[in-house]
């Protein structure tokens, strides 16, 4: 039968909030209810009659509650096929009552892990009976309805009301799909908990929250974001974030996290910084960042690591930009920035914490550790006769932080507190340098005394030669080329300083 009247229900849940309306409906419709422990007491407090599962099975809850529902009279009542004559005969022979509705949730394993519980407490939160009941009921959706999450209570309540206590086959199949979503996520979390130590080469990813995006990278592509953005940001204004917004926001928060002790500001376009600076105030840092490329900043994503005040807000308000990210906003600053209704304002609650990157590739996935290495001045190995000055070291470090977050091949030109320009995503390092030089000159920067950072080694001395001709005085690069000595020799002959870090920062 495509539509089935609910006549019996098994209810055993950890979370009991919002369950009352369901109990009231089942009670009114004369449904036989089976339950255990705390759930049984809760249902009885709602004035409904309950048959204890122990009465059905003839066994008490044993082993500290580890075994309660694992019994043929329970699983037989769920799994026997009502349209199969032999199943019905066997059920009658063993006095197994049919169970039409199963409402079960799972022990909060994920929450227990997140709370930092001991291994013993965590293991006790691995649900056995509950997940078995869910799978059994979902498998037999032809006859049984399964509710595996409190998020489904409202849907069930509406259907029981509108369909007079009956559920259609399409309803039962929908709930079954939701149930398998719950169980697969649960098992993924358990596996990943164990695999932190075991390192089994298997990739399991499960995100229970999804957000439909307006479109993907282009309007003809559909897209979803899987994850909980509200844990990271509070959106204070503007339209919904798009796919491209999210990609740029990800790059922006990763870059700004490099600056811990300074007031920093960056402007990004297509994941690359077109402006970045340090200042005494947010206003000053913004103005210096904007000066690096007053054209590309249009429609960009802005980010700072410091509270945005009124002065800063008034200064940047005249620029059309898509997104501004900050840890805090003064109320008067917020009112100014909200003057553009579509402008997205994000208050960042926490820093990114993930340590792994995953993406699709060919017919599979690739996973790698995130590039979380940030060099310090103590990592600089001076390889030239002339050492960089203290100010040049500060500048090299600043340039290197931006270089790390720029698409390869890249060259970054700067002083100690302002990005002058960068060559981005070029097929050769020389092209990246020429692009950076041309751009710096376009926006009025004098490169005499500037520094240069490279994401990878110089295969030939041509880059340091070109840099020297423009007045660049100091260079940082990872080193590792068989021709490092040629670049070093040129620097020595022309009074340039060079440091090597031993760390490459390719970004594709």
Short mmCIF file of C-alpha atoms in Angstrom, two decimals:
data_model
loop_
_atom_site.label_atom_id
_atom_site.label_comp_id
_atom_site.label_asym_id
_atom_site.label_seq_id
_atom_site.Cartn_x
_atom_site.Cartn_y
_atom_site.Cartn_z
CA UNK A 1 0.00 0.00 0.00
CA UNK A 2 1.35 3.42 -0.89
CA UNK A 3 -0.35 5.07 2.10
CA UNK A 4 -0.12 3.53 5.56
CA UNK A 5 -1.84 4.49 8.78
CA UNK A 6 0.53 4.71 11.73
CA UNK A 7 -0.71 2.23 14.33
CA UNK A 8 2.42 1.61 16.37
CA UNK A 9 5.60 3.53 17.11
CA UNK A 10 8.96 2.94 18.76
CA UNK A 11 10.43 6.09 20.26
CA UNK A 12 13.88 6.29 21.85
CA UNK A 13 15.67 9.63 21.66
CA UNK A 14 18.58 11.45 23.31
CA UNK A 15 17.18 14.93 22.62
CA UNK A 16 13.55 15.33 23.64
CA UNK A 17 12.99 18.99 22.77
CA UNK A 18 10.13 19.61 20.32
CA UNK A 19 8.93 16.03 20.66
CA UNK A 20 5.75 16.98 22.59
CA UNK A 21 3.56 17.81 19.54
CA UNK A 22 4.39 14.42 17.98
CA UNK A 23 3.45 12.60 21.20
CA UNK A 24 0.20 14.54 21.39
CA UNK A 25 -0.74 13.59 17.83
CA UNK A 26 0.12 9.91 18.34
CA UNK A 27 -1.86 9.87 21.57
CA UNK A 28 -4.94 11.37 19.88
CA UNK A 29 -4.72 8.89 17.03
CA UNK A 30 -4.54 5.90 19.40
CA UNK A 31 -1.07 4.80 18.33
CA UNK A 32 0.59 2.07 20.42
CA UNK A 33 3.89 3.45 21.71
CA UNK A 34 6.96 1.43 22.73
CA UNK A 35 9.84 3.15 24.47
CA UNK A 36 12.74 2.86 26.92
CA UNK A 37 14.33 4.64 29.86
CA UNK A 38 14.26 8.40 29.92
CA UNK A 39 12.20 8.66 26.75
CA UNK A 40 9.53 6.42 28.27
CA UNK A 41 9.29 8.67 31.33
CA UNK A 42 9.10 11.76 29.13
CA UNK A 43 6.27 10.32 27.03
CA UNK A 44 4.35 9.25 30.11
CA UNK A 45 4.67 12.77 31.48
CA UNK A 46 2.83 13.92 28.33
CA UNK A 47 -0.10 11.71 29.39
CA UNK A 48 0.46 8.97 26.81
CA UNK A 49 0.50 5.24 27.58
CA UNK A 50 3.77 3.43 26.88
CA UNK A 51 4.69 -0.23 26.58
CA UNK A 52 8.27 -0.61 27.86
CA UNK A 53 10.59 -2.31 25.36
CA UNK A 54 11.66 -4.61 28.20
CA UNK A 55 8.08 -5.89 28.34
CA UNK A 56 8.11 -6.54 24.60
CA UNK A 57 11.47 -8.35 24.58
CA UNK A 58 11.38 -10.05 27.98
CA UNK A 59 14.86 -8.67 28.68
CA UNK A 60 15.92 -5.70 30.79
CA UNK A 61 18.38 -3.04 29.66
CA UNK A 62 21.79 -4.67 30.26
CA UNK A 63 25.51 -3.87 30.23
CA UNK A 64 25.01 -0.33 31.48
CA UNK A 65 22.45 0.44 28.80
CA UNK A 66 24.59 -0.82 25.93
CA UNK A 67 21.92 -3.39 25.03
CA UNK A 68 18.27 -2.34 25.15
CA UNK A 69 16.59 -2.69 21.78
CA UNK A 70 18.86 -5.24 20.10
CA UNK A 71 16.30 -8.04 20.03
CA UNK A 72 14.36 -9.99 17.33
CA UNK A 73 11.01 -8.78 18.67
CA UNK A 74 12.11 -5.19 18.03
CA UNK A 75 13.94 -5.66 14.76
CA UNK A 76 11.48 -8.24 13.52
CA UNK A 77 8.67 -5.77 14.13
CA UNK A 78 10.50 -3.23 11.98
CA UNK A 79 11.99 -5.43 9.25
CA UNK A 80 9.29 -7.95 8.43
CA UNK A 81 7.65 -7.26 5.08
CA UNK A 82 3.92 -6.80 5.44
CA UNK A 83 3.33 -7.86 1.83
CA UNK A 84 5.38 -11.04 2.22
CA UNK A 85 3.12 -13.88 3.39
CA UNK A 86 5.97 -15.91 4.91
CA UNK A 87 7.24 -12.87 6.86
CA UNK A 88 3.74 -12.25 8.24
CA UNK A 89 3.34 -15.90 9.26
CA UNK A 90 6.71 -15.86 11.05
CA UNK A 91 5.90 -12.59 12.81
CA UNK A 92 2.61 -14.04 14.07
CA UNK A 93 4.29 -17.31 15.06
CA UNK A 94 6.87 -15.53 17.23
CA UNK A 95 4.37 -12.94 18.48
CA UNK A 96 6.27 -10.07 16.92
CA UNK A 97 4.10 -6.93 16.66
CA UNK A 98 4.47 -4.66 13.63
CA UNK A 99 6.18 -1.32 14.27
CA UNK A 100 5.12 1.34 11.75
CA UNK A 101 7.02 4.39 12.98
CA UNK A 102 10.51 4.60 14.50
CA UNK A 103 11.68 7.86 16.06
CA UNK A 104 15.30 7.52 17.12
CA UNK A 105 18.22 9.91 17.31
CA UNK A 106 21.83 9.11 18.06
CA UNK A 107 24.13 9.69 20.99
CA UNK A 108 25.97 13.01 20.47
CA UNK A 109 29.31 11.57 19.39
CA UNK A 110 30.42 14.62 17.39
CA UNK A 111 29.56 17.02 20.19
CA UNK A 112 31.39 14.84 22.71
CA UNK A 113 34.57 14.90 20.61
CA UNK A 114 34.28 18.68 20.16
CA UNK A 115 33.99 19.11 23.94
CA UNK A 116 37.37 17.39 24.42
CA UNK A 117 36.00 14.40 26.34
CA UNK A 118 38.21 11.48 27.34
CA UNK A 119 38.50 8.50 25.02
CA UNK A 120 36.42 6.37 27.40
CA UNK A 121 33.58 8.91 27.44
CA UNK A 122 33.82 9.38 23.69
CA UNK A 123 33.58 5.64 23.01
CA UNK A 124 30.46 5.41 25.16
CA UNK A 125 28.84 7.94 22.84
CA UNK A 126 29.15 5.59 19.84
CA UNK A 127 25.54 4.58 19.32
CA UNK A 128 24.86 0.93 18.48
CA UNK A 129 21.18 0.20 18.99
CA UNK A 130 20.05 3.55 17.65
CA UNK A 131 21.95 3.36 14.39
CA UNK A 132 20.82 -0.24 13.87
CA UNK A 133 17.18 0.79 14.38
CA UNK A 134 17.55 3.66 11.93
CA UNK A 135 19.08 1.48 9.23
CA UNK A 136 16.47 -1.24 9.73
CA UNK A 137 13.54 1.15 9.49
CA UNK A 138 15.03 3.00 6.53
CA UNK A 139 15.67 -0.26 4.69
CA UNK A 140 12.04 -1.25 5.13
CA UNK A 141 10.62 2.14 4.10
CA UNK A 142 7.96 0.29 2.08
CA UNK A 143 6.24 -0.37 5.40
CA UNK A 144 7.97 1.75 8.06
CA UNK A 145 8.57 5.45 8.60
CA UNK A 146 11.90 6.45 10.17
CA UNK A 147 12.60 9.78 11.85
CA UNK A 148 16.32 9.90 12.60
CA UNK A 149 16.77 13.54 13.62
CA UNK A 150 14.90 16.17 15.59
CA UNK A 151 15.22 18.38 12.50
CA UNK A 152 12.55 16.13 10.93
CA UNK A 153 9.99 16.48 13.74
CA UNK A 154 8.27 19.45 12.15
CA UNK A 155 7.92 17.71 8.78
CA UNK A 156 6.48 14.61 10.43
CA UNK A 157 4.04 16.66 12.50
CA UNK A 158 2.75 18.48 9.41
CA UNK A 159 2.22 15.25 7.49
CA UNK A 160 0.49 13.45 10.37
CA UNK A 161 -1.87 16.41 10.69
CA UNK A 162 -2.59 16.88 6.99
CA UNK A 163 -2.88 13.16 6.20
CA UNK A 164 -4.86 12.11 9.28
CA UNK A 165 -2.11 9.99 10.78
CA UNK A 166 -1.10 8.30 7.52
CA UNK A 167 2.10 8.54 5.50
CA UNK A 168 2.54 7.99 1.77
CA UNK A 169 5.27 5.90 0.17
CA UNK A 170 7.00 9.05 -1.09
CA UNK A 171 7.00 10.37 2.49
CA UNK A 172 8.56 7.19 3.82
CA UNK A 173 11.20 7.13 1.11
CA UNK A 174 12.07 10.77 1.80
CA UNK A 175 12.49 10.06 5.51
CA UNK A 176 14.58 6.97 4.68
CA UNK A 177 16.94 9.08 2.57
CA UNK A 178 17.23 11.58 5.41
CA UNK A 179 17.98 8.70 7.79
CA UNK A 180 20.82 7.32 5.68
CA UNK A 181 22.20 10.86 5.50
CA UNK A 182 22.26 10.88 9.31
CA UNK A 183 23.90 7.45 9.64
CA UNK A 184 26.54 8.04 6.96
CA UNK A 185 27.54 11.35 8.60
CA UNK A 186 27.68 9.68 12.01
CA UNK A 187 29.91 6.87 10.80
CA UNK A 188 32.18 9.35 9.01
CA UNK A 189 32.72 11.28 12.25
CA UNK A 190 33.56 8.07 14.12
CA UNK A 191 36.01 6.91 11.44
CA UNK A 192 37.74 10.30 11.30
CA UNK A 193 38.08 10.28 15.10
CA UNK A 194 39.90 6.94 15.01
CA UNK A 195 41.86 7.81 11.90
CA UNK A 196 43.60 10.76 13.53
CA UNK A 197 45.94 8.15 15.00
CA UNK A 198 45.59 5.23 12.61
CA UNK A 199 46.19 7.20 9.38
CA UNK A 200 44.30 4.76 7.16
CA UNK A 201 44.62 6.14 3.59
CA UNK A 202 40.91 6.78 3.10
CA UNK A 203 39.13 10.11 2.56
CA UNK A 204 35.82 10.61 4.38
CA UNK A 205 34.14 14.01 4.23
CA UNK A 206 30.65 14.77 5.49
CA UNK A 207 29.01 18.14 6.01
CA UNK A 208 25.48 18.19 7.36
CA UNK A 209 24.77 21.82 6.47
CA UNK A 210 24.39 23.09 2.92
CA UNK A 211 23.59 26.44 1.38
CA UNK A 212 22.40 26.89 -2.17
CA UNK A 213 24.31 29.67 -3.96
CA UNK A 214 22.90 31.96 -6.65
CA UNK A 215 25.20 30.28 -9.14
CA UNK A 216 28.74 28.96 -9.41
CA UNK A 217 31.83 30.54 -10.87
CA UNK A 218 29.71 31.54 -13.86
CA UNK A 219 25.94 32.00 -14.20
CA UNK A 220 25.45 28.73 -16.11
CA UNK A 221 26.99 26.71 -13.23
CA UNK A 222 24.95 25.64 -10.20
CA UNK A 223 26.67 25.63 -6.80
CA UNK A 224 26.30 24.87 -3.09
CA UNK A 225 28.40 25.66 -0.06
CA UNK A 226 28.71 22.79 2.41
CA UNK A 227 29.58 23.88 5.93
CA UNK A 228 28.53 26.27 8.67
CA UNK A 229 29.46 29.82 7.67
CA UNK A 230 27.70 31.21 10.74
CA UNK A 231 30.38 29.63 12.93
CA UNK A 232 32.98 31.80 11.19
CA UNK A 233 31.11 34.99 10.31
CA UNK A 234 28.19 37.13 11.34
CA UNK A 235 26.82 38.85 8.24
CA UNK A 236 25.83 42.39 9.18
CA UNK A 237 24.69 43.68 5.80
CA UNK A 238 24.36 42.92 2.14
CA UNK A 239 23.24 40.30 -0.33
CA UNK A 240 23.97 36.61 -0.06
CA UNK A 241 27.55 35.56 -0.61
CA UNK A 242 28.19 34.16 -4.09
CA UNK A 243 30.55 31.37 -5.10
CA UNK A 244 33.18 33.88 -6.21
CA UNK A 245 32.69 35.92 -3.04
CA UNK A 246 33.36 32.82 -0.95
CA UNK A 247 36.52 31.95 -2.88
CA UNK A 248 37.85 35.49 -2.37
CA UNK A 249 36.77 35.60 1.29
CA UNK A 250 38.67 32.37 1.91
CA UNK A 251 41.82 33.89 0.38
CA UNK A 252 41.32 37.15 2.29
CA UNK A 253 41.04 35.63 5.75
CA UNK A 254 44.02 33.37 5.07
CA UNK A 255 46.17 36.36 4.06
CA UNK A 256 45.15 38.66 6.92
CA UNK A 257 45.87 35.89 9.43
CA UNK A 258 49.57 36.36 8.61
CA UNK A 259 49.49 39.72 10.41
CA UNK A 260 49.11 39.27 14.15
CA UNK A 261 50.67 42.28 15.83
CA UNK A 262 50.09 45.10 13.32
CA UNK A 263 47.10 46.98 11.97
CA UNK A 264 46.86 45.40 8.52
CA UNK A 265 44.56 45.85 5.54
CA UNK A 266 44.33 44.00 2.23
CA UNK A 267 42.27 44.29 -0.94
CA UNK A 268 41.85 41.13 -3.02
CA UNK A 269 40.62 40.44 -6.51
CA UNK A 270 40.28 36.89 -7.82
CA UNK A 271 42.08 35.61 -4.67
CA UNK A 272 45.19 37.77 -5.19
CA UNK A 273 46.11 40.87 -3.19
CA UNK A 274 46.03 43.96 -5.40
CA UNK A 275 46.73 46.03 -2.29
CA UNK A 276 48.08 45.30 1.19
CA UNK A 277 49.56 47.50 3.87
CA UNK A 278 50.33 48.06 7.54
CA UNK A 279 49.46 51.33 9.23
CA UNK A 280 48.96 53.02 12.56
CA UNK A 281 45.19 53.05 11.95
CA UNK A 282 42.75 51.15 9.75
CA UNK A 283 42.27 54.31 7.69
CA UNK A 284 45.99 54.66 7.04
CA UNK A 285 46.42 50.97 6.21
CA UNK A 286 43.43 51.09 3.84
CA UNK A 287 44.69 54.18 2.03
CA UNK A 288 48.12 52.64 1.50
CA UNK A 289 46.59 49.35 0.31
CA UNK A 290 44.24 51.18 -2.08
CA UNK A 291 47.13 53.21 -3.52
CA UNK A 292 48.81 50.04 -4.81
CA UNK A 293 46.09 49.54 -7.42
CA UNK A 294 43.23 52.01 -7.51
CA UNK A 295 41.70 50.25 -10.52
CA UNK A 296 41.60 46.61 -9.41
CA UNK A 297 40.21 47.61 -6.01
CA UNK A 298 36.87 48.29 -7.72
CA UNK A 299 34.58 45.35 -6.90
CA UNK A 300 37.17 43.78 -4.61
CA UNK A 301 37.08 42.00 -1.28
CA UNK A 302 38.47 44.04 1.63
CA UNK A 303 39.80 42.61 4.87
CA UNK A 304 41.37 43.96 8.04
CA UNK A 305 42.48 42.47 11.35
CA UNK A 306 41.37 45.54 13.37
CA UNK A 307 38.06 47.11 14.36
CA UNK A 308 36.72 49.42 11.65
CA UNK A 309 36.06 52.90 13.07
CA UNK A 310 34.08 55.82 11.63
CA UNK A 311 37.10 57.51 10.04
CA UNK A 312 38.06 54.34 8.17
CA UNK A 313 34.46 53.68 7.14
CA UNK A 314 34.03 57.18 5.72
CA UNK A 315 37.28 56.87 3.77
CA UNK A 316 36.43 53.55 2.10
CA UNK A 317 32.69 54.21 1.67
CA UNK A 318 33.20 55.92 -1.68
CA UNK A 319 34.73 52.78 -3.19
CA UNK A 320 32.48 50.14 -4.74
CA UNK A 321 33.51 46.86 -3.17
CA UNK A 322 31.76 43.51 -2.75
CA UNK A 323 32.80 42.46 0.76
CA UNK A 324 34.45 43.92 3.85
CA UNK A 325 35.67 41.56 6.58
CA UNK A 326 36.72 42.75 10.04
CA UNK A 327 36.77 41.41 13.59
CA UNK A 328 34.57 44.30 14.77
CA UNK A 329 32.81 47.45 13.56
CA UNK A 330 32.04 50.58 15.55
CA UNK A 331 28.31 51.26 15.40
CA UNK A 332 28.69 54.64 13.66
CA UNK A 333 31.07 53.05 11.13
CA UNK A 334 28.51 50.33 10.49
CA UNK A 335 25.79 52.85 9.76
CA UNK A 336 27.98 54.53 7.13
CA UNK A 337 28.95 51.25 5.46
CA UNK A 338 25.35 50.05 5.41
CA UNK A 339 24.59 52.97 3.11
CA UNK A 340 25.05 50.52 0.23
CA UNK A 341 22.37 47.85 0.74
CA UNK A 342 24.11 45.13 -1.29
CA UNK A 343 27.51 45.66 0.31
CA UNK A 344 28.43 42.53 2.27
CA UNK A 345 29.80 43.23 5.74
CA UNK A 346 31.20 40.26 7.63
CA UNK A 347 32.21 40.21 11.27
CA UNK A 348 34.79 37.47 11.60
CA UNK A 349 34.30 35.51 14.82
CA UNK A 350 37.26 33.11 14.70
CA UNK A 351 40.31 32.40 12.57
CA UNK A 352 40.35 29.48 10.15
CA UNK A 353 41.42 26.33 11.98
CA UNK A 354 41.59 23.61 9.31
CA UNK A 355 44.95 22.03 8.53
CA UNK A 356 44.05 20.10 5.37
CA UNK A 357 43.02 21.07 1.84
CA UNK A 358 40.97 18.84 -0.42
CA UNK A 359 39.90 19.36 -4.03
CA UNK A 360 38.62 17.31 -6.93
CA UNK A 361 41.19 16.34 -9.51
CA UNK A 362 40.74 14.17 -12.60
CA UNK A 363 38.56 11.25 -11.50
CA UNK A 364 39.34 11.58 -7.80
CA UNK A 365 40.49 13.90 -5.07
CA UNK A 366 43.80 15.26 -3.85
CA UNK A 367 44.37 16.14 -0.22
CA UNK A 368 47.34 17.96 1.25
CA UNK A 369 48.41 19.79 4.37
CA UNK A 370 47.66 23.50 4.18
CA UNK A 371 50.68 25.73 3.70
CA UNK A 372 50.82 26.94 7.29
CA UNK A 373 54.54 27.69 7.26
CA UNK A 374 55.28 31.37 7.74
CA UNK A 375 58.94 32.28 7.82
CA UNK A 376 60.41 34.65 10.35
CA UNK A 377 63.51 36.78 10.07
CA UNK A 378 65.36 34.09 12.00
CA UNK A 379 64.76 31.80 9.00
CA UNK A 380 66.58 34.14 6.63
CA UNK A 381 69.91 32.73 5.47
CA UNK A 382 72.07 35.54 4.11
CA UNK A 383 73.84 34.18 1.01
CA UNK A 384 75.42 37.39 -0.29
CA UNK A 385 78.38 39.40 0.94
CA UNK A 386 76.06 42.25 1.81
CA UNK A 387 73.42 41.54 4.44
CA UNK A 388 70.02 43.27 4.32
CA UNK A 389 69.51 46.12 6.75
CA UNK A 390 67.02 45.81 9.60
CA UNK A 391 64.47 47.80 7.58
CA UNK A 392 65.06 45.64 4.51
CA UNK A 393 64.50 42.51 6.60
CA UNK A 394 61.17 43.90 7.74
CA UNK A 395 60.29 44.63 4.13
CA UNK A 396 61.35 41.16 2.97
CA UNK A 397 59.19 39.54 5.61
CA UNK A 398 56.20 41.69 4.64
CA UNK A 399 56.65 40.86 0.95
CA UNK A 400 57.06 37.17 1.68
CA UNK A 401 53.76 37.00 3.57
CA UNK A 402 51.93 38.41 0.55
CA UNK A 403 53.91 36.26 -1.87
CA UNK A 404 52.83 33.10 -0.03
CA UNK A 405 49.17 33.93 -0.77
CA UNK A 406 49.59 34.95 -4.44
CA UNK A 407 49.11 32.71 -7.48
CA UNK A 408 52.30 31.25 -8.95
CA UNK A 409 54.49 32.21 -10.65
CA UNK A 410 54.64 35.38 -8.62
CA UNK A 411 56.96 38.21 -7.75
CA UNK A 412 56.05 40.73 -5.04
CA UNK A 413 57.59 44.19 -4.74
CA UNK A 414 57.18 46.23 -1.56
CA UNK A 415 58.72 48.21 1.24
CA UNK A 416 58.31 47.28 4.90
CA UNK A 417 54.65 48.28 5.19
CA UNK A 418 53.13 48.62 1.70
CA UNK A 419 52.68 46.37 -1.30
CA UNK A 420 53.86 48.20 -4.41
CA UNK A 421 52.84 45.55 -6.92
CA UNK A 422 52.89 41.89 -7.78
CA UNK A 423 53.23 39.79 -10.88
CA UNK A 424 50.55 37.14 -10.64
CA UNK A 425 50.02 33.70 -12.18
CA UNK A 426 52.62 34.06 -14.92
CA UNK A 427 54.16 31.18 -16.86
CA UNK A 428 57.66 32.46 -16.20
CA UNK A 429 59.24 34.24 -13.26
CA UNK A 430 60.69 36.89 -15.57
CA UNK A 431 57.20 37.66 -16.90
CA UNK A 432 55.94 37.95 -13.32
CA UNK A 433 58.72 40.41 -12.48
CA UNK A 434 58.16 42.51 -15.61
CA UNK A 435 54.44 42.64 -14.85
CA UNK A 436 55.13 43.76 -11.28
CA UNK A 437 57.57 46.48 -12.40
CA UNK A 438 55.18 47.85 -15.01
CA UNK A 439 52.31 47.90 -12.55
CA UNK A 440 54.33 49.62 -9.83
CA UNK A 441 55.34 52.37 -12.27
CA UNK A 442 51.74 52.73 -13.48
CA UNK A 443 50.65 53.62 -9.95
CA UNK A 444 53.55 55.96 -9.31
CA UNK A 445 55.88 53.90 -7.13
CA UNK A 446 59.64 54.49 -7.14
CA UNK A 447 61.29 51.07 -6.84
CA UNK A 448 64.64 52.42 -5.69
CA UNK A 449 65.29 50.72 -2.36
CA UNK A 450 62.31 48.37 -2.72
CA UNK A 451 62.56 44.66 -1.99
CA UNK A 452 61.54 41.64 -4.04
CA UNK A 453 60.04 38.31 -2.91
CA UNK A 454 59.71 35.24 -5.08
CA UNK A 455 57.56 32.18 -4.35
CA UNK A 456 60.16 29.81 -5.85
CA UNK A 457 63.83 29.79 -6.79
CA UNK A 458 65.37 31.70 -9.68
CA UNK A 459 66.50 29.23 -12.36
CA UNK A 460 68.69 31.95 -13.89
CA UNK A 461 70.14 35.27 -12.70
CA UNK A 462 67.91 37.28 -15.08
CA UNK A 463 65.40 38.25 -12.37
CA UNK A 464 68.01 39.77 -10.06
CA UNK A 465 69.56 41.56 -13.03
CA UNK A 466 66.22 43.14 -13.98
CA UNK A 467 65.48 43.98 -10.35
CA UNK A 468 68.87 45.67 -9.95
CA UNK A 469 68.25 47.80 -13.02
CA UNK A 470 65.07 49.12 -11.34
CA UNK A 471 66.86 49.95 -8.09
CA UNK A 472 65.59 47.02 -6.02
CA UNK A 473 68.07 46.47 -3.22
CA UNK A 474 67.17 43.21 -1.44
CA UNK A 475 65.70 39.85 -2.43
CA UNK A 476 64.14 36.89 -0.64
CA UNK A 477 63.63 33.52 -2.31
CA UNK A 478 63.62 29.88 -1.22
CA UNK A 479 66.76 28.89 -3.13
CA UNK A 480 67.43 25.40 -4.39
CA UNK A 481 68.33 26.02 -8.03
CA UNK A 482 71.46 24.42 -9.41
CA UNK A 483 72.29 27.95 -10.61
CA UNK A 484 71.77 29.74 -7.28
CA UNK A 485 75.41 30.71 -7.38
CA UNK A 486 74.84 32.75 -10.56
CA UNK A 487 72.15 34.87 -8.91
CA UNK A 488 74.28 35.25 -5.78
CA UNK A 489 77.31 36.28 -7.86
CA UNK A 490 75.30 38.97 -9.64
CA UNK A 491 74.03 40.35 -6.33
CA UNK A 492 77.56 40.43 -4.91
CA UNK A 493 78.88 42.22 -7.99
CA UNK A 494 76.15 44.89 -7.81
CA UNK A 495 75.80 45.52 -4.09
CA UNK A 496 72.46 43.72 -3.62
CA UNK A 497 71.59 41.56 -0.63
CA UNK A 498 69.81 38.23 -0.89
CA UNK A 499 68.40 35.86 1.70
CA UNK A 500 67.13 32.32 1.21
CA UNK A 501 64.50 30.56 3.30
CA UNK A 502 64.55 26.98 2.03
CA UNK A 503 60.72 27.07 1.79
CA UNK A 504 58.87 27.23 -1.51
CA UNK A 505 55.35 28.69 -1.64
CA UNK A 506 53.77 27.58 -4.91
CA UNK A 507 50.05 28.38 -5.06
CA UNK A 508 47.88 27.11 -7.91
#
